Short mmCIF file of C-alpha atoms in Angstrom, two decimals:
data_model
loop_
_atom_site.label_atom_id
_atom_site.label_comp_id
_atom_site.label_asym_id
_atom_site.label_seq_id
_atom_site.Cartn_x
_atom_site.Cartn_y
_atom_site.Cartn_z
CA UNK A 1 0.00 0.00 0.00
CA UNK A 2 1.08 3.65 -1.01
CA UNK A 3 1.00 6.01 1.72
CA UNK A 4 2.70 8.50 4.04
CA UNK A 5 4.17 7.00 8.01
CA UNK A 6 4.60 9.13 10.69
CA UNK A 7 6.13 8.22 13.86
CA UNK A 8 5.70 7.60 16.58
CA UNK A 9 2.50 8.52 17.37
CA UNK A 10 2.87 9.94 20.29
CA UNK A 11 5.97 11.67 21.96
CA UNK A 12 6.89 13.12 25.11
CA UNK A 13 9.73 15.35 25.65
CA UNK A 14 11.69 17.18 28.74
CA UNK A 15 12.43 20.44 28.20
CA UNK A 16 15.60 21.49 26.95
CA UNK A 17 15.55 18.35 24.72
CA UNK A 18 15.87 17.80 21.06
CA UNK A 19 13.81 15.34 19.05
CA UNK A 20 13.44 14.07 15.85
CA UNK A 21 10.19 13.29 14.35
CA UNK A 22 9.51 10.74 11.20
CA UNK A 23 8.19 11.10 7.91
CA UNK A 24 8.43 8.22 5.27
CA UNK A 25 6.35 8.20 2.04
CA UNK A 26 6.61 5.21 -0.29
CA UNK A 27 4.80 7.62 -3.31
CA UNK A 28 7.35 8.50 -5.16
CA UNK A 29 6.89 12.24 -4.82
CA UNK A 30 9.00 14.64 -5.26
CA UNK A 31 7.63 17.59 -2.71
CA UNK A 32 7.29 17.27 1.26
CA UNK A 33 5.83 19.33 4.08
CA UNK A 34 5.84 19.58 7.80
CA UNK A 35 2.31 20.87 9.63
CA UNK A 36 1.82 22.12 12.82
CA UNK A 37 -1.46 22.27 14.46
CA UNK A 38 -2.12 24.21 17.15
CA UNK A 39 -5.86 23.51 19.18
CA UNK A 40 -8.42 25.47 17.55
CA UNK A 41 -6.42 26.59 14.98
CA UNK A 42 -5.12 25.17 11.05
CA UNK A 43 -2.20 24.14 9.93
CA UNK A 44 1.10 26.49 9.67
CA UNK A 45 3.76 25.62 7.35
CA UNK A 46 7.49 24.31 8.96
CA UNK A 47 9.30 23.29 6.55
CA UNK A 48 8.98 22.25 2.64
CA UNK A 49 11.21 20.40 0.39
CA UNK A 50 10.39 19.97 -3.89
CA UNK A 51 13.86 17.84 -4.22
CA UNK A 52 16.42 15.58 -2.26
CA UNK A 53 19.14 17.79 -0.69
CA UNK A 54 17.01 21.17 -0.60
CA UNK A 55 14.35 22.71 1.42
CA UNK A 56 12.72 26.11 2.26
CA UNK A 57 11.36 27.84 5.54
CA UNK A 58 7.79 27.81 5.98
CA UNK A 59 6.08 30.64 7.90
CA UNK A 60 6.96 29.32 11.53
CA UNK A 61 10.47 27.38 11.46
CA UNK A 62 12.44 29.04 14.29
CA UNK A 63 13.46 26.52 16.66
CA UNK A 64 13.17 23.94 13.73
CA UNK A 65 15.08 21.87 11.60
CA UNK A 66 14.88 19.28 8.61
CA UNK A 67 16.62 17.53 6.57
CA UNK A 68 16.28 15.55 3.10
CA UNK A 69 18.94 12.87 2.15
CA UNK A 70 16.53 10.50 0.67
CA UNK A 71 12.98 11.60 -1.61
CA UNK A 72 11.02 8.98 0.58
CA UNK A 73 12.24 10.47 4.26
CA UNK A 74 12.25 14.11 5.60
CA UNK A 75 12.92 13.83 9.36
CA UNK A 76 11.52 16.77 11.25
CA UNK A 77 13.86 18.15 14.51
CA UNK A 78 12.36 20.07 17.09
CA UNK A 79 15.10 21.59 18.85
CA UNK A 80 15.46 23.15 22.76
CA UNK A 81 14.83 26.38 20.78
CA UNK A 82 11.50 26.28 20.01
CA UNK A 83 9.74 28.03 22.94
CA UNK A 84 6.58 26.04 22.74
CA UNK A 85 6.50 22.84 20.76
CA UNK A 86 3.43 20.88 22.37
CA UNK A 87 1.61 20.42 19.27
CA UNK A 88 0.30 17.96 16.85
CA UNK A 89 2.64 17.71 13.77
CA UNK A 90 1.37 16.99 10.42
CA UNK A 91 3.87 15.58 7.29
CA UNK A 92 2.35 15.90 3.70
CA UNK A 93 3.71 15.28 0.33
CA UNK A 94 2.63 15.95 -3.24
CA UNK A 95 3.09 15.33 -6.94
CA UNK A 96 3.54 18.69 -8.60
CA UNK A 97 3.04 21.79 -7.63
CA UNK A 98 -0.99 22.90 -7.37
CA UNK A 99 -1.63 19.04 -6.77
CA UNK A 100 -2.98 17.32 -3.87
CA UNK A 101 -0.68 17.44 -0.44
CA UNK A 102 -1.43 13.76 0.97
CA UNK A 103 -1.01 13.83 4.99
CA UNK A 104 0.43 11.24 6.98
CA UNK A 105 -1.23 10.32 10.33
CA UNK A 106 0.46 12.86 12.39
CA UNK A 107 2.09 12.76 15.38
CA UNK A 108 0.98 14.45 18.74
CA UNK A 109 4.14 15.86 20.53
CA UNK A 110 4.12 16.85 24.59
CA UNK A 111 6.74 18.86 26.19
CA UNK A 112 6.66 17.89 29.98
CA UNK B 1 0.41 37.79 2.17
CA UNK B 2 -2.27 35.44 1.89
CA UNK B 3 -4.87 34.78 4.37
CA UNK B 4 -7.67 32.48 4.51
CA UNK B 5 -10.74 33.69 6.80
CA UNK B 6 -13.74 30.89 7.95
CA UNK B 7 -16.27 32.65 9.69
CA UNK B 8 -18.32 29.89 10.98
CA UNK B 9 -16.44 28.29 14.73
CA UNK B 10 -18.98 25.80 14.40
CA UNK B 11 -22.18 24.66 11.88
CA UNK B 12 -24.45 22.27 12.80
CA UNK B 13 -26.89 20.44 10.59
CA UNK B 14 -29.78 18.09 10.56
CA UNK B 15 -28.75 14.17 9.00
CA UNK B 16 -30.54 14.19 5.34
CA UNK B 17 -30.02 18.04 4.96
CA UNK B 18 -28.04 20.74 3.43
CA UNK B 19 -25.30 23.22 4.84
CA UNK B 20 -22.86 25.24 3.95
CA UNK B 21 -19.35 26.18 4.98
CA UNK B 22 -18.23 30.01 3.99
CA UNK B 23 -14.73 30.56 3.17
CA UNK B 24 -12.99 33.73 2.27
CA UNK B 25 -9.43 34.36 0.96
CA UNK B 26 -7.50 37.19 0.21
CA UNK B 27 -4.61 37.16 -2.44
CA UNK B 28 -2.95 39.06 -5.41
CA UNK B 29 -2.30 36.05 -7.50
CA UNK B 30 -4.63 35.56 -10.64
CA UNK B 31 -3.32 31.77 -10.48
CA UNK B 32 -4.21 29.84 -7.56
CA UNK B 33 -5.33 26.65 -6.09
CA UNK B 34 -8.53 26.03 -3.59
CA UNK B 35 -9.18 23.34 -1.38
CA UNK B 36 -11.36 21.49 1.37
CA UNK B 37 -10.05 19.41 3.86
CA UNK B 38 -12.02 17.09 6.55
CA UNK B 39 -10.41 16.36 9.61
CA UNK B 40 -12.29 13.87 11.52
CA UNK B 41 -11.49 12.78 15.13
CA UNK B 42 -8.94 10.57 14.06
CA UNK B 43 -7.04 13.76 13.27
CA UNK B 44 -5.87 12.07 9.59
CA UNK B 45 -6.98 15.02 7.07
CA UNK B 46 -8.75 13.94 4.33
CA UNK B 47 -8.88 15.82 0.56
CA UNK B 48 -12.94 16.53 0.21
CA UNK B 49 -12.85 18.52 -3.54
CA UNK B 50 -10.18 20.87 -5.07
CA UNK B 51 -10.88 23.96 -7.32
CA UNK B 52 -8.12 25.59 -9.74
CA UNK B 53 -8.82 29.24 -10.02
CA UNK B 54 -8.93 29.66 -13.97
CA UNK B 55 -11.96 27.25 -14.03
CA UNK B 56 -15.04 28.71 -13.79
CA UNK B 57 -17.28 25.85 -13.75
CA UNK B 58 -17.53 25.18 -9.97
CA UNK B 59 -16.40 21.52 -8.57
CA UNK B 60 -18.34 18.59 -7.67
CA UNK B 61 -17.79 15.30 -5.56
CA UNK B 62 -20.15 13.48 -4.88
CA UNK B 63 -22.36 14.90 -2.14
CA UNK B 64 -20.18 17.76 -1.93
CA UNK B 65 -20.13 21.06 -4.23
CA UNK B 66 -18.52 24.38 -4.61
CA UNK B 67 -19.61 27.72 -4.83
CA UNK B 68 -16.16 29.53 -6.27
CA UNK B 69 -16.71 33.11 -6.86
CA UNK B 70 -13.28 34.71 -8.03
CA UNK B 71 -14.18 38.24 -8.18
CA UNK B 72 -15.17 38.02 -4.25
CA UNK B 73 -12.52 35.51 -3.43
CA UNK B 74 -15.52 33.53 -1.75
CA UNK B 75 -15.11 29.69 -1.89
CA UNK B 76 -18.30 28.32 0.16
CA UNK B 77 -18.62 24.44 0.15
CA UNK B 78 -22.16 22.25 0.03
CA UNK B 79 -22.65 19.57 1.66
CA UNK B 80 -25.82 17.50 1.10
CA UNK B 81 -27.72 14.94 2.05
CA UNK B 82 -25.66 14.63 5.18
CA UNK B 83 -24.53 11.54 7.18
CA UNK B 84 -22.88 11.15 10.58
CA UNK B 85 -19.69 10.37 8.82
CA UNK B 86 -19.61 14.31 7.25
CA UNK B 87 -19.08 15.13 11.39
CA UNK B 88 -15.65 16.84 11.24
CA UNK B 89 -13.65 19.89 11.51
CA UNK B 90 -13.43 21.52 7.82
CA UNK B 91 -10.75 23.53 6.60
CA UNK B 92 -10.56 26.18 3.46
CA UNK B 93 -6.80 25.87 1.91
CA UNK B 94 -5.20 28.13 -0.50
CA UNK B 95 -2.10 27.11 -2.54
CA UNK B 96 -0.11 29.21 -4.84
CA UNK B 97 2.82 27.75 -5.65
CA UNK B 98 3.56 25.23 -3.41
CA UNK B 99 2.70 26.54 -0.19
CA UNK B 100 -0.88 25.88 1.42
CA UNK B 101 -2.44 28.41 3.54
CA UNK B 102 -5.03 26.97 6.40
CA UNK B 103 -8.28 28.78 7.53
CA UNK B 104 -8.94 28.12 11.12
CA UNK B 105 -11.64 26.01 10.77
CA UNK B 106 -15.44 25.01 10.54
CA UNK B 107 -16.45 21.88 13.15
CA UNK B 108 -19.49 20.68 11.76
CA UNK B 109 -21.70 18.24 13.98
CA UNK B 110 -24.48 16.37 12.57
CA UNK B 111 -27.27 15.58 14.26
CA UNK B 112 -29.58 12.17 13.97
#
């Protein structure tokens, strides 16, 4: 089955910690995205990448970091910088530009 | 910058009946990309229909319908002949290029 993995599911983190979250898709495309969802709100835009070895800043990356060896993996880091990272984190990827983002299952993060 | 604006918190609607979500957007572009996404509890967000901006013949899916009106950057959404499944948060997207832009959200309950 085609289809975007996200893991884990679930995370909990101590403050002043870094951690990496997962994002595999076995799609073949060429364009990835990191989501972050705040309660009550929509999704804000990371990080994206349209090819292996490059990626752009989204509207909220500070305290952020990706990176994209391989087309099928871009690993998300949340780093000790990021002021408030309890959230629920959203990977997506797409064809083409203008296409359909397909999201992966998300993962819910908790700083205690 | 681009924003996307739902007004509606919350709908609710009667199983078997109509409703409709309002979206508004505000952009420069002439070229664009529109989109509604349902995010059930599961949290996995789900492509409901998808609108390019040169077409003026509104889209259809199904149950669920359009109203794209480029001149007021409105892009409303029907849903009919709802079911207990339609229960969801709803989201208005805009993409130009290949960033997408997230209204807040519409949670619409149905009632049996």
């Amino acid at each position: 089955d085609g289809g975007i993995t996200q893991s884990p599911k679930y995370l909990f983190r101590k403050e002043g910690q870094n951690v990496t979250l997962s994002c595999e898709q076995n799609l073949n495309h060429d364009a990835m995205y990191w989501y972050r969802q705040d309660p009550g709100q929509g999704l804000r835009l990371i990080y994206y990448s349209q090819i292996v070895n490059d990626f752009q800043k989204g509207d909220i990356a500070e305290g952020y970091s990706v990176s994209r060896e391989k087309k099928e993996s871009f690993p998300l880091t949340v780093t000790s910088a990021q002021k408030n990272p309890t959230a629920f984190y959203l990977c997506a990827s797409s064809i083409l530009e203008g296409n359909e983002q397909f999201f992966g299952p998300g993962t819910r993060l908790t700083v205690l | 910058a681009q924003t996307v604006t739902q007004s509606q918190p919350e709908m609710s609607v009667q199983e078997a009946e109509t409703v409709t979500l309002s979206c508004t957007y505000d952009t420069s572009e002439s070229d664009y990309y529109l989109f509604w996404y349902k995010q059930p509890p599961s949290r996995q967000m789900i492509l409901v229909i998808r609108q390019e901006a040169y077409k003026q013949q509104n889209a259809t899916e199904n149950r669920f319908s359009v109203n794209f009106q480029k001149a007021a950057k409105s892009f409303s959404l029907k849903i009919s002949d709802s079911q207990l499944g339609d229960a969801a948060m709803y989201f208005c997207a805009y993409m130009a290029g290949n960033k997408l832009v997230f209204g807040a959200g519409t949670i619409l309950r149905v009632k049996s």
